[in-house]
Short mmCIF file of C-alpha atoms in Angstrom, two decimals:
data_model
loop_
_atom_site.label_atom_id
_atom_site.label_comp_id
_atom_site.label_asym_id
_atom_site.label_seq_id
_atom_site.Cartn_x
_atom_site.Cartn_y
_atom_site.Cartn_z
CA MET A 1432 13.91 17.64 18.51
CA PRO A 1433 12.12 14.24 20.38
CA PRO A 1434 9.05 13.96 18.87
CA ASN A 1435 5.52 14.80 20.93
CA SER A 1436 1.97 15.71 19.57
CA ASP A 1437 3.29 18.44 17.80
CA ASN A 1438 5.56 16.75 16.07
CA PRO A 1439 5.27 13.23 15.70
CA PHE A 1440 7.64 10.34 14.99
CA ILE A 1441 8.09 9.63 11.12
CA VAL A 1442 6.74 6.48 10.32
CA LYS A 1443 7.40 5.61 6.53
CA PHE A 1444 4.67 3.02 4.72
CA TYR A 1445 5.70 1.73 1.04
CA TYR A 1446 2.45 0.51 -0.63
CA ASP A 1447 0.99 -0.61 -3.84
CA PHE A 1448 -2.40 -1.10 -4.56
CA LYS A 1449 -2.07 -4.58 -6.41
CA SER A 1450 -0.54 -6.04 -3.04
CA PRO A 1451 -3.17 -7.61 -1.14
CA PHE A 1452 -0.54 -8.09 1.81
CA THR A 1453 -0.51 -4.34 2.06
CA PHE A 1454 -4.01 -3.65 1.99
CA LEU A 1455 -4.22 -6.26 5.42
CA ALA A 1456 -1.56 -4.07 6.66
CA PHE A 1457 -3.07 -0.53 6.01
CA ASP A 1458 -5.46 -0.52 9.12
CA PRO A 1459 -3.31 -1.93 11.74
CA ALA A 1460 -0.55 0.51 10.91
CA LEU A 1461 -3.06 3.32 11.00
CA GLU A 1462 -3.73 2.46 14.56
CA LEU A 1463 0.09 2.77 15.37
CA GLU A 1464 -1.15 6.73 14.83
CA GLN A 1465 -3.57 6.12 18.13
CA THR A 1466 -1.35 4.32 20.30
CA HIS A 1467 2.15 5.97 19.65
CA ARG A 1468 3.49 8.89 19.07
CA VAL A 1469 3.80 8.70 15.00
CA ARG A 1470 2.49 9.62 11.94
CA LEU A 1471 2.25 7.49 9.22
CA ARG A 1472 3.77 8.68 5.47
CA PHE A 1473 2.54 6.48 2.44
CA ILE A 1474 5.26 6.10 -0.43
CA PRO A 1475 4.11 4.13 -3.37
CA HIS A 1476 6.12 1.48 -4.19
CA VAL A 1477 5.68 -0.67 -7.51
CA PHE A 1478 4.84 -4.73 -6.62
CA ASP A 1479 7.76 -6.51 -8.30
CA PHE A 1480 6.42 -9.65 -10.66
CA ASP A 1481 9.60 -11.20 -11.39
CA ALA A 1482 9.98 -12.41 -7.56
CA TYR A 1483 6.95 -14.18 -8.38
CA GLY A 1484 7.75 -15.93 -11.61
CA GLY A 1485 6.89 -12.63 -13.48
CA ALA A 1486 4.32 -12.47 -16.36
CA LEU A 1487 1.61 -15.05 -16.34
CA GLU A 1488 2.55 -16.66 -19.58
CA ALA A 1489 6.47 -17.02 -17.79
CA ARG A 1490 5.40 -18.54 -14.60
CA ASP A 1491 6.79 -22.21 -14.58
CA GLU A 1492 4.48 -24.81 -12.00
CA ARG A 1493 7.02 -24.13 -9.09
CA SER A 1494 6.20 -20.12 -9.27
CA TRP A 1495 2.15 -21.15 -9.26
CA ARG A 1496 2.44 -22.62 -6.32
CA LYS A 1497 3.79 -19.99 -4.71
CA VAL A 1498 1.19 -17.61 -5.79
CA ARG A 1499 -1.62 -20.07 -4.65
CA TYR A 1500 0.24 -20.16 -1.13
CA LEU A 1501 0.75 -16.70 -0.89
CA TYR A 1502 -3.19 -15.67 -2.00
CA ARG A 1503 -4.61 -18.61 0.67
CA ASP A 1504 -2.63 -17.36 3.76
CA ALA A 1505 -3.73 -13.44 2.43
CA ARG A 1506 -7.53 -14.88 2.51
CA ARG A 1507 -6.50 -16.42 5.69
CA PHE A 1508 -5.27 -13.53 7.20
CA ALA A 1509 -8.60 -11.67 5.74
CA GLY A 1510 -10.77 -13.92 6.72
CA GLU A 1511 -10.19 -13.46 10.03
CA ARG A 1512 -10.88 -9.66 10.28
CA GLY A 1513 -13.97 -9.62 7.65
CA ILE A 1514 -12.10 -8.77 4.90
CA VAL A 1515 -12.88 -9.80 1.25
CA ILE A 1516 -9.70 -10.57 -0.86
CA ARG A 1517 -10.14 -11.82 -4.54
CA GLY A 1518 -6.94 -12.88 -6.60
CA PRO A 1519 -6.61 -10.03 -9.54
CA GLN A 1520 -7.31 -11.94 -12.69
CA LYS A 1521 -4.30 -10.36 -14.57
CA LEU A 1522 -1.30 -8.60 -13.51
CA PHE A 1523 -2.17 -4.95 -13.49
CA ASP A 1524 -0.37 -1.81 -13.94
CA SER A 1525 -0.97 0.32 -10.44
CA ARG A 1526 1.51 3.24 -11.83
CA LEU A 1527 -1.52 5.37 -12.79
CA ALA A 1528 -3.53 4.54 -9.04
CA LEU A 1529 -0.33 5.17 -7.30
CA MET A 1530 -0.27 8.79 -9.23
CA SER A 1531 -3.92 8.63 -7.84
CA GLY A 1532 -2.41 7.93 -4.12
CA LEU A 1533 0.07 10.61 -4.43
CA PHE A 1534 -2.49 13.19 -5.76
CA ALA A 1535 -4.91 12.52 -2.65
CA ASP A 1536 -2.32 12.27 0.09
CA ARG A 1537 -0.95 15.89 -1.14
CA ARG A 1538 -4.61 17.13 -0.33
CA GLY A 1539 -5.07 15.44 2.53
CA LYS A 1540 -7.49 12.50 1.64
CA PHE A 1541 -5.20 9.50 1.48
CA ARG A 1542 -7.04 7.38 3.95
CA ASP A 1543 -10.39 7.44 2.54
CA TYR A 1544 -9.55 7.14 -0.87
CA ALA A 1545 -7.18 4.25 0.01
CA ARG A 1546 -9.14 1.97 1.90
CA ARG A 1547 -11.51 2.39 -0.94
CA VAL A 1548 -9.17 1.48 -3.51
CA TRP A 1549 -7.96 -1.52 -1.87
CA GLU A 1550 -11.66 -3.04 -0.82
CA LEU A 1551 -13.16 -2.44 -4.67
CA PHE A 1552 -9.82 -3.80 -6.32
CA PHE A 1553 -9.82 -6.99 -4.03
CA ARG A 1554 -13.62 -7.61 -4.66
CA ARG A 1555 -12.24 -7.73 -8.53
CA GLU A 1556 -14.98 -4.49 -8.78
CA LEU A 1557 -12.14 -1.96 -10.03
CA ASP A 1558 -9.45 -1.49 -12.77
CA ILE A 1559 -6.51 0.62 -11.36
CA GLU A 1560 -5.52 1.23 -14.68
CA LYS A 1561 -8.10 3.01 -15.74
CA PHE A 1562 -8.75 6.59 -15.17
CA GLU A 1563 -12.67 6.62 -16.07
CA GLU A 1564 -12.54 4.20 -12.80
CA LEU A 1565 -10.82 6.04 -10.63
CA ALA A 1566 -12.18 9.40 -11.27
CA PRO A 1567 -15.57 8.51 -9.23
CA LEU A 1568 -13.68 7.44 -6.25
CA LEU A 1569 -11.63 10.22 -6.01
CA ARG A 1570 -14.80 12.42 -6.79
CA ASN A 1571 -16.75 10.52 -3.75
CA THR A 1572 -13.73 11.52 -1.56
CA GLY A 1573 -14.07 15.02 -2.56
CA LEU A 1574 -11.37 15.36 -4.91
CA ASP A 1575 -11.42 16.94 -8.35
CA PRO A 1576 -10.90 13.95 -11.22
CA GLU A 1577 -10.17 16.78 -13.94
CA ALA A 1578 -7.46 17.92 -11.48
CA PHE A 1579 -5.66 14.77 -11.21
CA HIS A 1580 -6.10 14.33 -14.91
CA ASN A 1581 -3.70 17.71 -15.09
CA TYR A 1582 -1.67 15.99 -12.26
CA CYS A 1583 -1.25 13.34 -14.29
CA GLU A 1584 0.43 15.21 -17.00
CA ALA A 1585 2.39 17.48 -15.22
CA GLU A 1586 3.86 16.68 -11.96
CA GLY A 1587 2.66 13.27 -11.43
CA PRO A 1588 4.82 11.17 -13.34
CA ARG A 1589 7.75 13.19 -11.57
CA ASP A 1590 6.45 12.93 -8.05
CA LEU A 1591 6.13 9.44 -8.56
CA ALA A 1592 9.69 8.69 -9.58
CA ALA A 1593 10.88 10.86 -6.96
CA ALA A 1594 8.77 8.34 -4.43
CA LEU A 1595 10.51 5.30 -6.41
CA ALA A 1596 13.71 6.40 -6.00
CA GLU A 1597 13.22 7.01 -2.27
CA GLY A 1598 12.22 3.32 -1.81
CA GLU A 1599 15.44 2.26 -3.70
CA ARG A 1600 17.37 4.26 -1.04
CA ASP A 1601 15.71 2.96 1.63
CA GLN A 1602 15.91 -0.34 0.21
CA VAL A 1603 12.79 -1.42 -0.10
CA PHE A 1604 12.05 -4.95 -1.88
CA GLY A 1605 8.62 -5.44 -1.35
CA VAL A 1606 5.46 -3.99 0.29
CA PRO A 1607 4.00 -3.70 2.74
CA THR A 1608 7.22 -2.24 4.58
CA LEU A 1609 7.34 -0.05 7.31
CA MET A 1610 10.57 1.99 8.19
CA VAL A 1611 11.15 2.91 11.38
CA ASP A 1612 14.37 5.04 12.62
CA GLY A 1613 15.68 3.18 9.26
CA GLU A 1614 14.47 -0.35 10.30
CA PRO A 1615 12.34 -2.29 7.83
CA PHE A 1616 9.45 -4.08 8.56
CA TRP A 1617 7.61 -6.14 5.31
CA GLY A 1618 5.04 -7.83 5.67
CA ASN A 1619 1.73 -7.24 7.07
CA ASP A 1620 2.51 -9.69 9.95
CA ARG A 1621 5.79 -7.98 11.30
CA VAL A 1622 3.14 -4.78 12.68
CA GLY A 1623 3.57 -6.36 15.93
CA TRP A 1624 7.54 -5.66 15.81
CA VAL A 1625 6.93 -2.27 14.63
CA ILE A 1626 4.74 -1.57 18.05
CA ARG A 1627 7.51 -3.64 19.99
CA LYS A 1628 10.31 -0.93 18.22
CA LEU A 1629 7.97 1.79 18.97
CA ASP A 1630 7.55 0.92 22.79
CA ALA A 1631 11.34 0.50 23.02
CA MET A 1632 11.50 3.86 21.71
CA GLY A 1633 9.18 5.65 24.57
CA LEU A 1634 7.02 6.28 21.98
CA ARG A 1635 3.53 4.70 23.48
CA THR A 1636 0.62 6.74 24.46
CA THR A 1637 -1.86 4.43 25.45
#
């Protein structure tokens, strides 16, 4: 069935809350839903530290140069849009936060919740490993922290494992990755190419 307003084309958006470039891609990706007959499907993917030299104590100077440059680029992109991005002061395990993203998404609250997580995390005002810091954000988005706690004890790990397995099937190697009709677009600065792809598919509405 061809996509229409009641049956939009699905664009997969692979994300991780500890990725500054995913934060930068978030709003431009959301705009696709306003300009094209598409709907974003948000899928968590655990950011691979090994691609950037692994653990902090294991990184050599070459790896540090790469990391420092990438954050410089992130701040350049962010500065053009008035976004604050400060590099995290440790390597965070984002699995709890990613489960909170799944929890919010299944209740129709992902967009508002995720934006707040990214904003606070990259201001160094949120520890995404701690339930007690995620709980107020969930509550402020209209979600029940206790229900989230129960979700983490039950289906949450299974849902996250299924999402990560889907990323493997899609051969995702980094975030943000947008998948359009099986074609990957990696990086916040690839959204323009996504737009051209959707235009070529006849999905533009405005």
